[in-house]
Tab-separated table of C-alpha atoms in Angstrom:
chain	number	residue	atom	x	y	z
A	266	MET	CA	113.853	-6.427	90.224
A	267	PRO	CA	111.959	-6.596	93.453
A	268	GLY	CA	108.977	-8.291	92.015
A	269	SER	CA	106.191	-10.715	92.143
A	270	GLU	CA	107.588	-13.457	89.962
A	271	GLY	CA	106.442	-16.864	91.019
A	272	LYS	CA	105.831	-16.151	94.683
A	273	PRO	CA	102.572	-17.266	96.206
A	274	ALA	CA	100.314	-14.661	97.743
A	275	ARG	CA	101.486	-13.896	101.247
A	276	VAL	CA	98.289	-12.412	102.540
A	277	GLY	CA	96.601	-14.883	104.820
A	278	LEU	CA	93.006	-15.048	105.858
A	279	ARG	CA	94.001	-13.450	109.126
A	280	SER	CA	94.278	-10.027	107.508
A	281	TYR	CA	90.561	-10.151	106.766
A	282	ILE	CA	89.649	-10.239	110.461
A	283	PRO	CA	89.033	-6.454	110.779
A	284	PHE	CA	86.731	-6.567	107.783
A	285	CYS	CA	84.814	-9.560	109.167
A	286	LEU	CA	84.410	-7.783	112.504
A	287	PHE	CA	83.132	-4.731	110.662
A	288	LEU	CA	80.616	-6.809	108.711
A	289	ALA	CA	79.474	-8.521	111.901
A	290	GLY	CA	79.015	-5.114	113.539
A	291	GLY	CA	77.076	-3.882	110.539
A	292	PHE	CA	74.845	-6.926	110.583
A	293	ALA	CA	74.224	-6.527	114.306
A	294	SER	CA	73.258	-2.858	113.928
A	295	TRP	CA	70.932	-3.831	111.127
A	296	LEU	CA	69.281	-6.427	113.352
A	297	LEU	CA	69.071	-4.067	116.330
A	298	HIS	CA	68.013	-1.068	114.227
A	299	TRP	CA	70.976	0.954	115.461
A	300	GLU	CA	70.931	3.930	113.088
A	301	PRO	CA	74.610	5.062	113.229
A	302	GLY	CA	75.792	1.559	112.416
A	303	LYS	CA	73.367	1.280	109.517
A	304	GLU	CA	74.456	4.677	108.214
A	305	ILE	CA	78.148	3.708	108.313
A	306	LEU	CA	77.326	0.462	106.527
A	307	ARG	CA	75.512	2.431	103.804
A	308	GLU	CA	78.510	4.747	103.329
A	309	PHE	CA	80.754	1.710	103.148
A	310	GLY	CA	78.521	0.222	100.484
A	311	ARG	CA	78.815	3.368	98.402
A	312	PHE	CA	82.631	3.332	98.535
A	313	ALA	CA	82.714	-0.380	97.880
A	314	GLY	CA	80.517	0.083	94.819
A	315	GLU	CA	82.918	2.647	93.417
A	316	MET	CA	86.064	0.639	94.084
A	317	ILE	CA	84.904	-2.844	93.281
A	318	LEU	CA	84.171	-1.618	89.760
A	319	VAL	CA	87.395	0.284	89.152
A	320	LEU	CA	90.130	-1.630	90.905
A	321	PRO	CA	89.952	-5.075	89.276
A	322	LEU	CA	90.151	-3.323	85.914
A	323	VAL	CA	93.146	-1.271	87.022
A	324	PHE	CA	94.981	-4.361	88.213
A	325	MET	CA	94.095	-6.206	85.032
A	326	LEU	CA	95.668	-3.383	83.047
A	327	ILE	CA	98.749	-3.378	85.263
A	328	GLY	CA	99.197	-7.108	84.776
A	329	LEU	CA	98.999	-6.671	81.009
A	330	VAL	CA	101.409	-3.735	81.019
A	331	ASP	CA	103.777	-5.831	83.108
A	332	VAL	CA	103.982	-8.632	80.554
A	333	TRP	CA	103.842	-6.558	77.373
A	334	VAL	CA	105.612	-3.235	77.838
A	335	PRO	CA	109.405	-3.509	77.667
A	336	ARG	CA	111.301	-1.693	80.402
A	337	LYS	CA	113.675	-0.155	77.900
A	338	ARG	CA	110.911	1.799	76.136
A	339	VAL	CA	109.490	3.231	79.342
A	340	GLU	CA	112.953	4.114	80.566
A	341	GLU	CA	113.655	5.988	77.353
A	342	MET	CA	110.382	7.888	77.406
A	343	LEU	CA	109.897	8.573	81.124
A	344	GLY	CA	113.230	7.812	82.781
A	345	ASP	CA	115.862	10.049	84.335
A	346	GLU	CA	117.059	11.295	80.956
A	347	SER	CA	113.599	11.956	79.526
A	348	GLY	CA	113.572	15.647	80.449
A	349	LEU	CA	110.656	17.946	79.786
A	350	LYS	CA	109.178	15.586	77.211
A	351	GLY	CA	108.895	12.796	79.766
A	352	MET	CA	107.219	15.116	82.243
A	353	LEU	CA	104.747	16.301	79.642
A	354	LEU	CA	103.988	12.702	78.764
A	355	VAL	CA	103.158	11.652	82.347
A	356	ILE	CA	100.929	14.713	82.728
A	357	LEU	CA	99.058	13.736	79.567
A	358	LEU	CA	98.836	10.158	80.809
A	359	ALA	CA	97.177	11.374	83.996
A	360	PHE	CA	95.022	13.873	82.132
A	361	PHE	CA	93.086	11.159	80.311
A	362	ASN	CA	92.395	9.126	83.394
A	363	ALA	CA	89.448	8.627	85.654
A	364	GLY	CA	88.950	7.339	89.140
A	365	PRO	CA	90.161	8.182	92.625
A	366	LEU	CA	93.805	8.845	93.507
A	367	TYR	CA	94.318	5.477	95.169
A	368	ALA	CA	93.672	3.832	91.810
A	369	ALA	CA	96.791	5.652	90.603
A	370	PHE	CA	99.057	4.172	93.309
A	371	PRO	CA	99.512	0.768	91.671
A	372	ILE	CA	99.873	2.400	88.255
A	373	ALA	CA	102.637	4.607	89.637
A	374	VAL	CA	104.498	1.655	91.113
A	375	MET	CA	104.265	-0.219	87.820
A	376	LEU	CA	105.697	2.789	85.947
A	377	ARG	CA	108.506	3.001	88.495
A	378	ARG	CA	109.366	-0.653	88.065
A	379	LYS	CA	109.507	-0.117	84.328
A	380	GLY	CA	112.069	2.637	84.734
A	381	CYS	CA	110.075	5.868	85.031
A	382	SER	CA	112.027	8.490	86.989
A	383	LEU	CA	110.992	9.225	90.550
A	384	ARG	CA	110.297	12.847	89.677
A	385	ASN	CA	107.925	11.840	86.900
A	386	ILE	CA	106.174	9.358	89.190
A	387	PHE	CA	105.187	12.096	91.602
A	388	VAL	CA	104.346	14.551	88.841
A	389	PHE	CA	102.051	11.832	87.481
A	390	LEU	CA	100.387	11.442	90.878
A	391	GLY	CA	99.941	15.183	91.232
A	392	ALA	CA	98.397	15.483	87.797
A	393	PHE	CA	96.214	12.454	88.468
A	394	ALA	CA	94.966	14.039	91.680
A	395	ALA	CA	94.430	17.546	90.411
A	396	MET	CA	93.836	17.651	86.674
A	397	LYS	CA	91.950	14.704	85.252
A	398	ILE	CA	89.579	15.650	82.452
A	399	PRO	CA	86.375	14.332	84.079
A	400	MET	CA	87.159	16.281	87.213
A	401	ILE	CA	87.960	19.514	85.403
A	402	SER	CA	84.706	19.397	83.509
A	403	PHE	CA	82.856	19.013	86.804
A	404	GLU	CA	84.814	21.852	88.294
A	405	ILE	CA	84.073	24.236	85.423
A	406	GLY	CA	80.391	23.368	85.620
A	407	PHE	CA	80.093	24.056	89.339
A	408	MET	CA	82.758	26.661	90.074
A	409	GLY	CA	83.068	28.490	86.772
A	410	LEU	CA	85.859	28.734	84.222
A	411	LYS	CA	87.772	31.428	86.099
A	412	PHE	CA	88.106	29.436	89.314
A	413	SER	CA	89.068	26.298	87.451
A	414	LEU	CA	91.689	27.872	85.187
A	415	LEU	CA	93.288	29.788	88.052
A	416	ARG	CA	93.427	26.676	90.216
A	417	LEU	CA	95.000	24.680	87.398
A	418	ALA	CA	97.514	27.439	86.639
A	419	PHE	CA	98.690	27.493	90.272
A	420	THR	CA	98.464	23.767	90.917
A	421	LEU	CA	100.553	22.686	87.936
A	422	PRO	CA	103.827	24.326	89.079
A	423	VAL	CA	103.102	23.183	92.640
A	424	PHE	CA	102.971	19.492	91.840
A	425	ILE	CA	105.949	19.724	89.521
A	426	ALA	CA	107.809	21.230	92.490
A	427	VAL	CA	106.523	18.387	94.686
A	428	GLY	CA	107.894	15.878	92.152
A	429	ILE	CA	111.321	17.518	92.050
A	430	LEU	CA	111.464	17.745	95.852
A	431	MET	CA	110.366	14.135	96.299
A	432	GLU	CA	113.197	12.981	94.037
A	433	LYS	CA	115.689	15.123	95.955
A	434	LEU	CA	114.479	13.920	99.359
A	435	LEU	CA	114.142	10.222	98.554
A	436	GLY	CA	117.124	9.922	96.185
A	437	ARG	CA	116.932	8.832	92.558
A	438	GLY	CA	117.429	5.189	93.368
A	439	TYR	CA	114.411	4.861	95.668
A	440	GLU	CA	112.605	1.692	94.682
A	441	MET	CA	108.949	0.808	94.979
A	442	ARG	CA	107.457	-2.628	94.936
A	443	LEU	CA	104.079	-3.945	94.089
A	444	PRO	CA	102.400	-5.740	96.938
A	445	GLY	CA	102.031	-9.251	95.648
B	23	MET	CA	84.270	4.910	83.662
B	24	ARG	CA	82.441	3.224	80.820
B	25	GLY	CA	85.072	4.241	78.267
B	26	PHE	CA	87.750	3.000	80.630
B	27	SER	CA	86.163	-0.448	81.007
B	28	ILE	CA	85.675	-0.801	77.271
B	29	PHE	CA	89.287	0.212	76.682
B	30	ILE	CA	90.601	-2.401	79.099
B	31	ILE	CA	88.400	-5.150	77.730
B	32	LEU	CA	89.644	-4.305	74.234
B	33	CYS	CA	93.249	-4.460	75.463
B	34	LEU	CA	92.515	-7.811	77.001
B	35	ALA	CA	91.007	-9.152	73.775
B	36	VAL	CA	93.941	-7.975	71.652
B	37	SER	CA	96.396	-9.375	74.170
B	38	PHE	CA	94.616	-12.755	74.130
B	39	MET	CA	94.751	-12.946	70.364
B	40	ALA	CA	98.430	-12.036	70.315
B	41	ASP	CA	99.644	-14.391	73.019
B	42	ARG	CA	97.405	-16.430	75.206
B	43	ARG	CA	99.942	-17.654	77.710
B	44	ARG	CA	101.464	-14.265	78.222
B	45	THR	CA	98.049	-12.755	78.796
B	46	LEU	CA	97.191	-15.363	81.383
B	47	SER	CA	100.417	-14.765	83.260
B	48	GLY	CA	99.727	-11.014	83.212
B	49	LEU	CA	96.238	-11.546	84.560
B	50	GLN	CA	97.610	-13.839	87.222
B	51	ARG	CA	100.070	-11.176	88.366
B	52	GLY	CA	97.361	-8.529	88.372
B	53	GLY	CA	95.050	-10.774	90.342
B	54	ARG	CA	97.709	-11.570	92.916
B	55	MET	CA	98.423	-7.873	93.471
B	56	PHE	CA	94.724	-7.186	93.817
B	57	LEU	CA	94.312	-9.905	96.437
B	58	ASN	CA	97.276	-8.589	98.375
B	59	VAL	CA	95.946	-5.047	98.434
B	60	MET	CA	92.401	-6.087	99.279
B	61	PRO	CA	92.700	-6.226	103.121
B	62	THR	CA	94.327	-2.772	103.279
B	63	LEU	CA	91.759	-1.442	100.860
B	64	LEU	CA	88.884	-2.756	102.969
B	65	THR	CA	90.374	-1.123	106.060
B	66	VAL	CA	90.641	2.202	104.226
B	67	MET	CA	87.015	1.928	103.106
B	68	ILE	CA	85.871	1.244	106.670
B	69	LEU	CA	87.804	4.316	107.866
B	70	MET	CA	86.254	6.453	105.146
B	71	ALA	CA	82.737	5.248	105.913
B	72	VAL	CA	83.151	6.080	109.604
B	73	ALA	CA	84.680	9.480	108.763
B	74	LEU	CA	81.824	10.380	106.438
B	75	TYR	CA	79.338	9.376	109.091
B	76	LEU	CA	81.084	11.547	111.692
B	77	ILE	CA	81.572	14.514	109.317
B	78	PRO	CA	78.735	14.429	106.756
B	79	ALA	CA	78.764	16.809	103.775
B	80	PRO	CA	76.005	19.165	105.079
B	81	LEU	CA	77.960	19.647	108.305
B	82	ILE	CA	81.097	20.541	106.323
B	83	ALA	CA	79.089	23.076	104.329
B	84	ARG	CA	77.702	24.666	107.493
B	85	VAL	CA	81.003	24.856	109.365
B	86	LEU	CA	83.051	26.196	106.464
B	87	GLY	CA	80.357	28.665	105.440
B	88	GLU	CA	80.153	30.144	108.924
B	89	GLN	CA	83.804	30.206	109.884
B	90	GLY	CA	85.767	32.890	108.124
B	91	GLY	CA	89.362	33.955	108.524
B	92	ALA	CA	92.264	31.867	109.755
B	93	LEU	CA	90.084	29.405	111.661
B	94	GLY	CA	87.966	28.680	108.607
B	95	PHE	CA	91.106	28.195	106.533
B	96	LEU	CA	92.577	25.820	109.079
B	97	LEU	CA	89.363	23.829	109.338
B	98	ALA	CA	89.045	23.603	105.565
B	99	ALA	CA	92.622	22.353	105.235
B	100	SER	CA	92.166	19.767	107.995
B	101	ILE	CA	88.866	18.399	106.769
B	102	GLY	CA	90.127	18.380	103.189
B	103	SER	CA	93.265	16.495	104.195
B	104	ILE	CA	91.429	13.798	106.091
B	105	VAL	CA	88.324	13.181	104.033
B	106	LEU	CA	88.334	12.014	100.445
B	107	LEU	CA	85.402	12.989	98.308
B	108	PRO	CA	84.885	12.149	94.660
B	109	GLY	CA	84.516	15.193	92.381
B	110	PHE	CA	80.799	14.742	91.875
B	111	ILE	CA	80.208	15.246	95.608
B	112	ALA	CA	83.039	17.713	96.268
B	113	TYR	CA	82.231	20.306	93.626
B	114	PRO	CA	78.505	20.714	94.313
B	115	LEU	CA	79.503	21.101	97.962
B	116	CYS	CA	82.051	23.799	97.092
B	117	SER	CA	79.581	25.644	94.928
B	118	THR	CA	77.173	25.712	97.894
B	119	LEU	CA	80.010	27.027	100.037
B	120	MET	CA	80.713	29.775	97.530
B	121	LYS	CA	77.061	30.824	97.543
B	122	GLN	CA	77.028	30.846	101.337
B	123	GLY	CA	79.849	33.344	101.272
B	124	ALA	CA	82.900	31.222	102.084
B	125	SER	CA	86.080	32.934	100.888
B	126	VAL	CA	88.040	31.845	97.824
B	127	PRO	CA	91.151	30.727	99.762
B	128	VAL	CA	88.995	28.583	102.063
B	129	ILE	CA	87.338	26.868	99.118
B	130	ALA	CA	90.623	26.524	97.240
B	131	VAL	CA	92.476	24.940	100.147
B	132	PHE	CA	89.542	22.598	100.764
B	133	VAL	CA	89.379	21.429	97.131
B	134	THR	CA	93.134	21.076	96.730
B	135	THR	CA	93.670	19.105	99.921
B	136	LEU	CA	90.650	16.934	99.116
B	137	MET	CA	92.338	15.942	95.890
B	138	MET	CA	96.014	15.758	96.818
B	139	VAL	CA	96.206	14.876	100.509
B	140	GLY	CA	94.668	11.730	101.951
B	141	VAL	CA	95.277	10.873	105.581
B	142	LEU	CA	92.733	8.063	105.469
B	143	THR	CA	94.360	6.444	102.449
B	144	LEU	CA	97.833	6.559	104.058
B	145	PRO	CA	97.796	2.843	104.945
B	146	MET	CA	97.242	2.024	101.300
B	147	GLU	CA	99.692	4.589	99.985
B	148	SER	CA	102.477	3.433	102.289
B	149	LYS	CA	101.881	-0.136	101.206
B	150	PHE	CA	102.739	0.898	97.646
B	151	PHE	CA	105.351	3.635	98.115
B	152	GLY	CA	106.723	2.953	101.583
B	153	LEU	CA	105.804	4.945	104.698
B	154	LYS	CA	108.494	7.587	104.253
B	155	ALA	CA	107.528	8.429	100.688
B	156	ALA	CA	103.818	8.447	101.529
B	157	LEU	CA	104.286	10.814	104.477
B	158	LEU	CA	106.561	13.094	102.453
B	159	ARG	CA	104.173	13.249	99.522
B	160	ASN	CA	101.224	14.130	101.734
B	161	GLY	CA	103.207	16.703	103.700
B	162	LEU	CA	104.545	18.445	100.609
B	163	SER	CA	101.130	18.359	98.955
B	164	LEU	CA	99.559	19.975	102.006
B	165	ALA	CA	102.141	22.766	101.891
B	166	GLY	CA	101.509	23.082	98.155
B	167	ALA	CA	97.763	23.322	98.718
B	168	VAL	CA	98.268	26.219	101.110
B	169	VAL	CA	100.388	28.005	98.496
B	170	VAL	CA	97.733	27.428	95.810
B	171	ALA	CA	95.007	28.755	98.122
B	172	ILE	CA	96.920	31.914	98.996
B	173	LEU	CA	97.663	32.631	95.327
B	174	MET	CA	93.989	32.043	94.492
B	175	GLY	CA	92.964	34.469	97.204
B	176	LEU	CA	95.384	37.123	95.953
B	177	SER	CA	94.402	36.856	92.306
B	178	TYR	CA	90.765	35.734	92.081
B	179	ALA	CA	89.075	39.055	92.821
B	180	ARG	CA	91.461	40.998	90.580
B	181	ILE	CA	90.877	39.136	87.359
């Protein structure tokens, strides 16, 4: 397995330089009352607030899944031989999720490492992007039931097609690794 | 979000009671991954903050409401592909667009690309999936979004 076992973190302090420069710039614009800089800093704060809450939890869950869930089970349920049932299962898994799409990236890689088929990985991502319950309820509220149901009806076959194509284009053996 | 946090904390508690050492090693792995993703994540957040400053939501509403036809469609697809908006900002914006008279395909392509295509998150996505897979997924999703939008346009008024 291409994995993380026992290796020390390879990310040095140097990779934080862009962020430090950004913070310095933000601080300077705050001191000099430069409005665009302050505005960008505010937007950044909003994103940071959203992510800093979600991501540590996601990674905590991934760590736990890594040590507890046996590869054989996942392979049986979501692997290459899992068929329609496996696909349905990943869609359900995505359905009951919350958070932005990038929170699903590490989850997808973990599923892949545990033996989930490539097709199901990308079906999972599509479902995570387009049909999470919290999002659908928002959509129905603002756009109406008709818009929402039609969009879902057309989007579902589209991301299943994306999953099948991705597997064809990348090859079944395409591996993913967790950074770390 | 609240349910999610409670769920994870419960998992953590159960895991601790079952096997302390195993739990700690899981947390250590999770933490290491998090630290490794952090710099990329910060870069993505900086990009998003700058993008939202340059193209704020009211400007998107004005441009997409005024531009009809192919140009409007193209603009909606481009903005949707680049920017990432959470649902609670995106949907109120789309409902405003609808009221301002933007067409269904324009709104549909905007929403679908917002959700499925993320140019700004590409650095992060390629770190997890590899550059090739990330580019392919975004490209195919963009094509898919166009298909969804056209089908929406063909069917919405007839149902």
